[in-house]
GROMACS .gro file of C-alpha atoms in nm:
model
  195
    1MET     CA    1  14.106   8.979  13.437
    2THR     CA    2  13.783   8.979  13.651
    3ALA     CA    3  13.661   8.675  13.452
    4ALA     CA    4  13.993   8.492  13.530
    5LYS     CA    5  13.958   8.567  13.887
    6THR     CA    6  13.597   8.448  13.894
    7SER     CA    7  13.716   8.132  13.719
    8LEU     CA    8  13.982   8.084  13.968
    9SER     CA    9  13.762   8.144  14.258
   10GLY     CA   10  13.518   7.883  14.127
   11LYS     CA   11  13.790   7.623  14.091
   12ASN     CA   12  13.910   7.701  14.454
   13LEU     CA   13  13.546   7.660  14.567
   14ARG     CA   14  13.507   7.341  14.401
   15SER     CA   15  13.848   7.205  14.512
   16GLY     CA   16  13.757   7.296  14.885
   17MET     CA   17  13.425   7.128  14.858
   18MET     CA   18  13.570   6.823  14.713
   19ALA     CA   19  13.838   6.818  14.988
   20GLY     CA   20  13.554   6.871  15.242
   21ALA     CA   21  13.345   6.595  15.106
   22MET     CA   22  13.648   6.352  15.110
   23GLY     CA   23  13.723   6.455  15.473
   24LEU     CA   24  13.362   6.371  15.554
   25GLY     CA   25  13.385   6.042  15.384
   26MET     CA   26  13.702   5.947  15.559
   27LEU     CA   27  13.553   6.033  15.886
   28GLY     CA   28  13.236   5.820  15.801
   29LEU     CA   29  13.473   5.534  15.713
   30GLY     CA   30  13.657   5.573  16.045
   31PHE     CA   31  13.333   5.523  16.226
   32ALA     CA   32  13.226   5.234  16.012
   33ALA     CA   33  13.556   5.056  16.035
   34VAL     CA   34  13.502   4.879  16.374
   35PRO     CA   35  13.162   4.735  16.284
   36LEU     CA   36  13.275   4.639  15.933
   37TYR     CA   37  13.585   4.468  16.088
   38GLU     CA   38  13.361   4.273  16.328
   39VAL     CA   39  13.139   4.154  16.060
   40PHE     CA   40  13.444   4.054  15.852
   41CYS     CA   41  13.578   3.856  16.148
   42ARG     CA   42  13.248   3.688  16.214
   43VAL     CA   43  13.200   3.585  15.854
   44THR     CA   44  13.560   3.456  15.794
   45GLY     CA   45  13.652   3.339  16.142
   46TYR     CA   46  13.948   3.574  16.117
   47GLY     CA   47  14.151   3.608  16.421
   48GLY     CA   48  13.995   3.307  16.575
   49THR     CA   49  13.643   3.467  16.587
   50THR     CA   50  13.381   3.202  16.650
   51GLN     CA   51  13.056   3.187  16.459
   52ARG     CA   52  12.711   3.247  16.613
   53VAL     CA   53  12.423   3.033  16.490
   54GLY     CA   54  12.054   2.990  16.574
   55GLU     CA   55  11.905   2.666  16.719
   56ALA     CA   56  11.741   2.591  16.375
   57GLN     CA   57  12.071   2.611  16.188
   58ALA     CA   58  12.242   2.395  16.460
   59ALA     CA   59  11.964   2.126  16.427
   60THR     CA   60  12.044   2.076  16.062
   61ILE     CA   61  12.406   1.964  16.137
   62GLU     CA   62  12.474   1.595  16.179
   63ALA     CA   63  12.732   1.447  16.407
   64THR     CA   64  13.033   1.253  16.246
   65SER     CA   65  13.243   0.980  16.380
   66GLN     CA   66  13.552   1.209  16.389
   67VAL     CA   67  13.632   1.316  16.754
   68MET     CA   68  13.816   1.625  16.839
   69SER     CA   69  13.936   1.778  17.183
   70ILE     CA   70  13.808   2.113  17.289
   71ARG     CA   71  14.017   2.281  17.558
   72PHE     CA   72  13.864   2.560  17.758
   73ASP     CA   73  14.080   2.855  17.886
   74SER     CA   74  13.973   3.125  18.116
   75ASN     CA   75  14.114   3.460  18.214
   76VAL     CA   76  14.003   3.766  18.418
   77ASN     CA   77  14.120   4.117  18.380
   78SER     CA   78  14.270   4.257  18.693
   79ALA     CA   79  14.015   4.531  18.722
   80LEU     CA   80  13.730   4.272  18.761
   81PRO     CA   81  13.710   4.106  19.109
   82TRP     CA   82  13.597   3.780  18.988
   83SER     CA   83  13.727   3.419  18.976
   84PHE     CA   84  13.630   3.252  18.649
   85LYS     CA   85  13.712   2.887  18.534
   86PRO     CA   86  13.579   2.609  18.333
   87GLU     CA   87  13.405   2.330  18.510
   88GLN     CA   88  13.601   2.085  18.291
   89ALA     CA   89  13.934   2.182  18.120
   90VAL     CA   90  13.907   1.948  17.825
   91ASP     CA   91  13.614   1.786  17.637
   92ARG     CA   92  13.620   1.534  17.371
   93VAL     CA   93  13.347   1.582  17.118
   94SER     CA   94  13.218   1.434  16.796
   95VAL     CA   95  13.264   1.690  16.513
   96GLY     CA   96  12.912   1.815  16.426
   97ALA     CA   97  12.744   1.709  16.749
   98ARG     CA   98  12.618   1.984  16.996
   99ASP     CA   99  12.787   1.988  17.319
  100MET     CA  100  12.785   2.209  17.627
  101ALA     CA  101  13.057   2.362  17.836
  102ILE     CA  102  13.005   2.510  18.168
  103PHE     CA  103  13.216   2.797  18.325
  104ILE     CA  104  13.194   2.891  18.690
  105ALA     CA  105  13.224   3.259  18.788
  106THR     CA  106  13.237   3.411  19.130
  107ASN     CA  107  13.206   3.770  19.248
  108GLU     CA  108  13.472   3.807  19.509
  109SER     CA  109  13.381   4.170  19.587
  110ASP     CA  110  13.122   4.310  19.833
  111GLN     CA  111  12.924   4.498  19.558
  112PRO     CA  112  12.735   4.397  19.249
  113VAL     CA  113  12.970   4.382  18.943
  114VAL     CA  114  12.890   4.365  18.568
  115GLY     CA  115  13.131   4.183  18.349
  116THR     CA  116  13.164   4.127  17.980
  117ALA     CA  117  13.351   3.843  17.814
  118THR     CA  118  13.572   3.851  17.487
  119PHE     CA  119  13.654   3.522  17.333
  120ASN     CA  120  13.844   3.351  17.044
  121VAL     CA  121  13.962   3.001  16.937
  122THR     CA  122  14.306   2.860  16.839
  123PRO     CA  123  14.411   2.759  16.602
  124LEU     CA  124  14.287   3.079  16.448
  125LEU     CA  125  14.183   2.893  16.125
  126ALA     CA  126  13.924   2.691  16.321
  127GLY     CA  127  13.736   3.017  16.412
  128LYS     CA  128  13.501   2.985  16.101
  129TYR     CA  129  13.410   2.622  16.207
  130PHE     CA  130  13.346   2.677  16.576
  131ASN     CA  131  12.986   2.765  16.611
  132LYS     CA  132  12.816   2.892  16.927
  133VAL     CA  133  12.439   2.837  16.960
  134GLN     CA  134  12.405   2.996  17.314
  135CYS     CA  135  12.662   3.157  17.524
  136PHE     CA  136  12.702   3.381  17.840
  137CYS     CA  137  12.933   3.584  17.623
  138PHE     CA  138  12.648   3.706  17.395
  139SER     CA  139  12.548   3.968  17.676
  140GLU     CA  140  12.694   4.140  17.990
  141GLN     CA  141  12.670   3.937  18.314
  142MET     CA  142  12.582   4.089  18.657
  143LEU     CA  143  12.702   3.901  18.970
  144LYS     CA  144  12.588   4.008  19.325
  145PRO     CA  145  12.842   4.030  19.606
  146GLY     CA  146  12.977   3.676  19.683
  147GLN     CA  147  12.741   3.516  19.398
  148THR     CA  148  12.867   3.213  19.205
  149VAL     CA  149  12.699   3.114  18.880
  150ARG     CA  150  12.736   2.847  18.630
  151MET     CA  151  12.768   2.978  18.277
  152PRO     CA  152  12.685   2.751  17.986
  153VAL     CA  153  12.815   2.757  17.633
  154LEU     CA  154  12.623   2.548  17.367
  155TYR     CA  155  12.842   2.476  17.073
  156TYR     CA  156  12.958   2.252  16.782
  157VAL     CA  157  13.231   2.217  16.536
  158ASP     CA  158  13.112   2.226  16.180
  159PRO     CA  159  13.204   1.903  15.995
  160ALA     CA  160  13.318   2.118  15.692
  161ILE     CA  161  13.656   2.160  15.910
  162MET     CA  162  13.749   1.805  15.803
  163GLU     CA  163  13.717   1.907  15.433
  164ASP     CA  164  13.909   2.234  15.438
  165PRO     CA  165  14.280   2.156  15.339
  166GLU     CA  166  14.401   2.397  15.582
  167THR     CA  167  14.203   2.255  15.879
  168LYS     CA  168  14.142   1.889  15.812
  169ASP     CA  169  14.450   1.796  16.042
  170ILE     CA  170  14.328   1.984  16.346
  171LYS     CA  171  14.277   1.754  16.641
  172GLU     CA  172  14.230   2.009  16.917
  173ILE     CA  173  14.069   2.353  16.953
  174THR     CA  174  14.117   2.586  17.244
  175LEU     CA  175  13.809   2.808  17.337
  176SER     CA  176  13.946   3.105  17.542
  177TYR     CA  177  13.754   3.376  17.729
  178THR     CA  178  13.862   3.677  17.901
  179PHE     CA  179  13.623   3.860  18.131
  180TYR     CA  180  13.655   4.237  18.173
  181ARG     CA  181  13.469   4.478  18.398
  182SER     CA  182  13.180   4.643  18.203
  183THR     CA  183  13.224   5.005  18.111
  184ASP     CA  184  12.844   5.036  18.016
  185GLU     CA  185  12.720   5.288  18.272
  186GLN     CA  186  12.356   5.183  18.247
  187ALA     CA  187  12.442   4.817  18.316
  188VAL     CA  188  12.665   4.921  18.602
  189ASP     CA  189  12.399   5.161  18.756
  190ALA     CA  190  12.138   4.890  18.728
  191ALA     CA  191  12.356   4.638  18.909
  192ASN     CA  192  12.418   4.884  19.179
  193GLY     CA  193  12.033   4.968  19.217
  194ASP     CA  194  12.079   5.322  19.101
  195SER     CA  195  11.847   5.310  18.797
   0.00000   0.00000   0.00000
């Protein structure tokens, strides 16, 4: 009977260790889910996520005779005391040609404020063909009290959009930004001169 108890004890220990390992594995997957999802969205354009490309890659793309309208949409979360709008609401661009859009932001408060922008494009299927070379949205922005800044976005629409059966009929893309107040304590402290 002692051997049976030892065998049962060993099985319970193995089962407990396997359950613990599975629990740790699930916890690890939980922490990895957000970065993995962000990579998935960037690669596939899922949810209207735009692509980020370097200057060298952008230089290899040739403009086509196909023209497309790009609309610019701007929003500000109520916790951020800024105004934010595109300098031009709509632009007509040649597919494949690099173009620049300018957004204007003003800090309407009496203190420095750090903001961060989220973005997407619609129709969502166009996300994987909308490429940003430079953008204010790649980093947090700090505006001093009353400061107004012009924020550029350098972009192009990949000509491959015209060959994809799901996107070849798209004639207009909307690039939308929403600015939020930063929760990055170091950036906020630096903006307020506390660092």
